[in-house]
mmCIF file of C-alpha atoms in Angstrom:
data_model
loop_
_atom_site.group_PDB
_atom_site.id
_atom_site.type_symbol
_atom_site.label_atom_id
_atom_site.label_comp_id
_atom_site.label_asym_id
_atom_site.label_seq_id
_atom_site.Cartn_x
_atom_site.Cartn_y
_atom_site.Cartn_z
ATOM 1 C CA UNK A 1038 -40.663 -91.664 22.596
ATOM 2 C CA UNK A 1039 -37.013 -90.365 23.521
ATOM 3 C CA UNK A 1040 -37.922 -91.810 27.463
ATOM 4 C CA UNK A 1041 -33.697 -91.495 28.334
ATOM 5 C CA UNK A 1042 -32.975 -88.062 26.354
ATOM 6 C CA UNK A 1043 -36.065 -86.585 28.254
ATOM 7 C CA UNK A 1044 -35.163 -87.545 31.590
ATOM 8 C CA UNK A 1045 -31.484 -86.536 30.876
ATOM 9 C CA UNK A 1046 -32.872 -82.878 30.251
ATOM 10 C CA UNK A 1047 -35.095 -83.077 32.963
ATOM 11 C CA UNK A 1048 -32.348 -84.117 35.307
ATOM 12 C CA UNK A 1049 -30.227 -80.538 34.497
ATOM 13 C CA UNK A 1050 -33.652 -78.351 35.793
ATOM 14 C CA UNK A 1051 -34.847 -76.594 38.815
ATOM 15 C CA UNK A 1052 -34.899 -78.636 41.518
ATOM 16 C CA UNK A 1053 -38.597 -77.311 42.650
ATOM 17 C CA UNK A 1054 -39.970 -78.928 38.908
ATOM 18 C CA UNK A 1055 -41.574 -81.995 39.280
ATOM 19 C CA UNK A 1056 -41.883 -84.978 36.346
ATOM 20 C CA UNK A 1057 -44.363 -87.061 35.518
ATOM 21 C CA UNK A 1058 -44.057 -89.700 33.070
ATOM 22 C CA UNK A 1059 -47.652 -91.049 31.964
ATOM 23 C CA UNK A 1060 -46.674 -94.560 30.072
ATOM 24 C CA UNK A 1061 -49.268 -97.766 29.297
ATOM 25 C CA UNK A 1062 -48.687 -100.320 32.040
ATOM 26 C CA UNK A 1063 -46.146 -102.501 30.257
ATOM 27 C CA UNK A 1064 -44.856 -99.966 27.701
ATOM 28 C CA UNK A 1065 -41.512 -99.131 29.316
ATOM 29 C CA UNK A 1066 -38.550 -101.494 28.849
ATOM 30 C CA UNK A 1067 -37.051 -102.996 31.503
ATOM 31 C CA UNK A 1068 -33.544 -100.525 30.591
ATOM 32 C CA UNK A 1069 -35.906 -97.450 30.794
ATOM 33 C CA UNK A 1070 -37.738 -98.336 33.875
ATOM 34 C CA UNK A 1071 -36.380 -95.485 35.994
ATOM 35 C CA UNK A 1072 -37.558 -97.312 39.329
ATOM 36 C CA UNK A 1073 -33.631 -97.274 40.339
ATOM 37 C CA UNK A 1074 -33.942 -93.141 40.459
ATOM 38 C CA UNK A 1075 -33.760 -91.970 43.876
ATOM 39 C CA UNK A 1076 -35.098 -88.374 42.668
ATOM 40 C CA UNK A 1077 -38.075 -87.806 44.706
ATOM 41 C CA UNK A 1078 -39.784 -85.399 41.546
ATOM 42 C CA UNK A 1079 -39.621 -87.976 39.640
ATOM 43 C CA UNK A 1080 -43.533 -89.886 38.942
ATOM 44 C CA UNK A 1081 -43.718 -92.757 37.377
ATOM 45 C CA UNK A 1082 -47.489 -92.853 36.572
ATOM 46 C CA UNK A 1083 -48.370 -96.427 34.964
ATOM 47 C CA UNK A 1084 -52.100 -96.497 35.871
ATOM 48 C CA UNK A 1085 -54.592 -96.674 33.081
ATOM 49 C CA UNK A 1086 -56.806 -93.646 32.895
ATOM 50 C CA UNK A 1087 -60.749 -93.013 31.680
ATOM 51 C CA UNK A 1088 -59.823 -89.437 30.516
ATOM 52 C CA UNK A 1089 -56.949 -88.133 28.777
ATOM 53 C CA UNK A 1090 -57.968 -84.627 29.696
ATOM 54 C CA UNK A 1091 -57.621 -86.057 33.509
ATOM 55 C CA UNK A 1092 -53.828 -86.470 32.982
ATOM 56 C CA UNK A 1093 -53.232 -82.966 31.714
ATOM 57 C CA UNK A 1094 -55.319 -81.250 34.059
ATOM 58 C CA UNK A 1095 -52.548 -81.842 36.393
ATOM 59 C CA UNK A 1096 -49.838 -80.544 33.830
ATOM 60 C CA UNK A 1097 -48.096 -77.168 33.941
ATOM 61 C CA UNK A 1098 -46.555 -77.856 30.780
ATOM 62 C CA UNK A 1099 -46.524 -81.053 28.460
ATOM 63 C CA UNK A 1100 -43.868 -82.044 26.458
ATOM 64 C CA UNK A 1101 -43.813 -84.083 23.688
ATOM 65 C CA UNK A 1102 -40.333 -84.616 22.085
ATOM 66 C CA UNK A 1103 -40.583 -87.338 19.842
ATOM 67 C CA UNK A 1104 -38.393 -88.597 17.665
ATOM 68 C CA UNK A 1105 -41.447 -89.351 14.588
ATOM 69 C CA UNK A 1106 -44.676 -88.891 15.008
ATOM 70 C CA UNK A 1107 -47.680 -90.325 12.437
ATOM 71 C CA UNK A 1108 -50.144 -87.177 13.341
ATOM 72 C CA UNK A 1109 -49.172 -86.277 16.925
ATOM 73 C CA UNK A 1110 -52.863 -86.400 19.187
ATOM 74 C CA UNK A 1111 -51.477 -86.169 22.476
ATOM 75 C CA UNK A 1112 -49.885 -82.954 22.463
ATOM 76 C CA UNK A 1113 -52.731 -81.340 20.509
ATOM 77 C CA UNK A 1114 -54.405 -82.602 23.177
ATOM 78 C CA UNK A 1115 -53.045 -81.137 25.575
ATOM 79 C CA UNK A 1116 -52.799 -77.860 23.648
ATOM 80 C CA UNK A 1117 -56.375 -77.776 23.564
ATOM 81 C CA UNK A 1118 -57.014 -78.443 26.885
ATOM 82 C CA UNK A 1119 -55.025 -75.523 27.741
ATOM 83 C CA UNK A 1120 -51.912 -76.732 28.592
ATOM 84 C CA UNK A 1121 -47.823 -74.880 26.973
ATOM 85 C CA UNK A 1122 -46.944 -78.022 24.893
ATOM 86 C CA UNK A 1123 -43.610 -78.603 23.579
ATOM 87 C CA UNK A 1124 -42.985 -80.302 20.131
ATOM 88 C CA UNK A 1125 -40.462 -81.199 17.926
ATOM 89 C CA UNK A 1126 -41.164 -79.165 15.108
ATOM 90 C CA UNK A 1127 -40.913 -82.776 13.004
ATOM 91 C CA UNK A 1128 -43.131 -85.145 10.928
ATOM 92 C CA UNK A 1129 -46.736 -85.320 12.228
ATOM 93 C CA UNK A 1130 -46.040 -82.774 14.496
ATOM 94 C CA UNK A 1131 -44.899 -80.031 12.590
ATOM 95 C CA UNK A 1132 -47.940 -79.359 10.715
ATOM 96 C CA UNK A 1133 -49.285 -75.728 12.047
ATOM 97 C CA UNK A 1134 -47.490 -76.448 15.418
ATOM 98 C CA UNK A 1135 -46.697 -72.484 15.471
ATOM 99 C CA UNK A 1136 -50.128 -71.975 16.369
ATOM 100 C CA UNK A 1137 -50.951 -74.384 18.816
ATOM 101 C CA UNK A 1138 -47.399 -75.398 20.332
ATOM 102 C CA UNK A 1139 -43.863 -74.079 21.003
ATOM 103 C CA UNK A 1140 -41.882 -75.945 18.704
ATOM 104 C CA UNK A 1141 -38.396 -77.048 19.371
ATOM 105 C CA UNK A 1142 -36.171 -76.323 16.136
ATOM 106 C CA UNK A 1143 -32.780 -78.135 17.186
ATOM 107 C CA UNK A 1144 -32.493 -81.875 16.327
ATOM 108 C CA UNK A 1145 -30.091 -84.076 14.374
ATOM 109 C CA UNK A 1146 -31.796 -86.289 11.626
ATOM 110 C CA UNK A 1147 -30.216 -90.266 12.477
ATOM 111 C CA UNK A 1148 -31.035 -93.375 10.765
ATOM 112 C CA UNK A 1149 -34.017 -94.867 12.495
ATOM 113 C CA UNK A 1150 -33.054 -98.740 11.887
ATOM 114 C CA UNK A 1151 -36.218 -100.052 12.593
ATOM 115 C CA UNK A 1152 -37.151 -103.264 10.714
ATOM 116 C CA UNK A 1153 -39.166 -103.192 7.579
ATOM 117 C CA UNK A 1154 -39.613 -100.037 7.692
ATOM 118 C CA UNK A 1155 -36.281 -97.891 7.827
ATOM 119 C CA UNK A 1156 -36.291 -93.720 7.620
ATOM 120 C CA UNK A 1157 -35.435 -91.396 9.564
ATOM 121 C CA UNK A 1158 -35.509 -89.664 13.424
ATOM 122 C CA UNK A 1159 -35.263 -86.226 15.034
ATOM 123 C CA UNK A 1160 -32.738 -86.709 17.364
ATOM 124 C CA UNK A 1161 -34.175 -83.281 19.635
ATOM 125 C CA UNK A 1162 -31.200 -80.975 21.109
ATOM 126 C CA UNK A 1163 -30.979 -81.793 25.042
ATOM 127 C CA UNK A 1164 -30.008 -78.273 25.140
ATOM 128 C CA UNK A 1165 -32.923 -76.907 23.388
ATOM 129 C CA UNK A 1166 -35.223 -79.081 25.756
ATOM 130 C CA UNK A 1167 -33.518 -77.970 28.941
ATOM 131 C CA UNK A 1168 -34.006 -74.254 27.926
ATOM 132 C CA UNK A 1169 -37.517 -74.467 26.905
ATOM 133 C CA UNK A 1170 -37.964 -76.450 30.617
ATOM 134 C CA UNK A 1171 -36.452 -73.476 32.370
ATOM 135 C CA UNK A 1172 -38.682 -70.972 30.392
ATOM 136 C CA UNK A 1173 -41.946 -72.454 31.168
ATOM 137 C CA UNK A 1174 -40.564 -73.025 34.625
ATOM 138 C CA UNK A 1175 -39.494 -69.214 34.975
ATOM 139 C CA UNK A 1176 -42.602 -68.160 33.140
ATOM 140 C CA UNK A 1177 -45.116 -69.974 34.972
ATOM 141 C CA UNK A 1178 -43.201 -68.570 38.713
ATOM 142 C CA UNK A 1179 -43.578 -65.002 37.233
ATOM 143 C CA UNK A 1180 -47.288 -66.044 35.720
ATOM 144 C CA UNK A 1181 -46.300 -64.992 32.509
ATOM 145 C CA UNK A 1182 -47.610 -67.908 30.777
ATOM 146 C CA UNK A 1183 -50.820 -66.850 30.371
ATOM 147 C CA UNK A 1184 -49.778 -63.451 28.499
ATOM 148 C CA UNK A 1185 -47.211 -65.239 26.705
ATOM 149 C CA UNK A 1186 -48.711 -68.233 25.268
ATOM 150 C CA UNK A 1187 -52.341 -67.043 25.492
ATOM 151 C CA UNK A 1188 -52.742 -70.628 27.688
ATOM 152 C CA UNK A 1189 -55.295 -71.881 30.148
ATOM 153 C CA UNK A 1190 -54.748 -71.704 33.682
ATOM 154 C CA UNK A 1191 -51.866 -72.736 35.668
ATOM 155 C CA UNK A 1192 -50.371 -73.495 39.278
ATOM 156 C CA UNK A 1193 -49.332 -70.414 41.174
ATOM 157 C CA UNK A 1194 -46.783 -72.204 43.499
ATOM 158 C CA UNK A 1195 -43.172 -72.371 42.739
ATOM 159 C CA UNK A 1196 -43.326 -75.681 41.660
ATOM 160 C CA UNK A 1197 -44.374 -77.228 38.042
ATOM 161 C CA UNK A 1198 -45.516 -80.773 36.659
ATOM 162 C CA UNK A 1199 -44.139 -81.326 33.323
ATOM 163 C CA UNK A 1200 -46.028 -84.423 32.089
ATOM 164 C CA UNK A 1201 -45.027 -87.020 29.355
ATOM 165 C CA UNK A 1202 -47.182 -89.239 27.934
ATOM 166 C CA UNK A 1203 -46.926 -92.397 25.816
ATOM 167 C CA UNK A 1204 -50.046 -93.015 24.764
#
């Protein structure tokens, strides 16, 4: 997943939204590890879980964008357990995403380099990311979101958890 390019956007929001970044023990490099950030609304959450639906029951939004994606179950996941789920509007999850996520349409195609298997990656806008952040934030303060995005239910505070997962 784009781990750097998501906290960069996340970094340039509302100081009252709080992230949580669900990763596999393990599954963040040592350069990604974020445990230097001094940003208190920052969560690094590395603890296995039973239930998937357990992590986004916590969620005001979920966001999910990857740079390729073989099918994309997480944020359908999360779309069907209710929760406004962000997507690249790329690869696996592309398919139909109009009608179960809000898709994000700005992203630069780069060479992926990976070994033995090459292609290529959605690079998403940081812009793009930051603005849909700010909606759902601004949304979900005026509870909107419901109306909107015909969603679940949602905190009524003035402060969001925007949940990533690498799962």
């Amino acid at each position: 997943k784009v781990w750097t390019a998501f906290y960069q956007a996340f970094s340039h929001t509302n100081r009252d939204v709080r992230l949580v970044m669900k990763c596999r023990p393990g599954s963040l490099p040592p350069f990604m590890d974020f445990s230097y950030s001094t940003d208190p609304r920052l969560t690094i959450w590395r603890s296995d879980v039973d239930r998937m639906a357990d992590v986004f029951a916590i969620a005001d939004a979920f966001l999910f964008p990857t740079r390729c994606e073989g099918y994309g179950m997480p944020p359908r996941e999360a779309a069907a357990c209710g929760v406004p789920t962000v997507v690249t509007r790329f690869s696996g999850t592309a398919d139909n995403c109009d009608d179960w996520a809000i898709p994000l349409e700005k992203f630069n195609m780069v060479e992926s380099h990976m070994e033995g298997c090459g292609g290529l990656w959605a690079i998403t806008d940081l812009d793009e990311l930051v603005w849909r952040m700010q909606d759902i934030y601004l949304m979900n303060c005026a509870n909107d979101l419901d109306t909107e995005w015909n969603q679940g239910r949602f905190a009524q505070g003035q402060s969001i958890e925007m949940v990533l997962v690498d799962v």
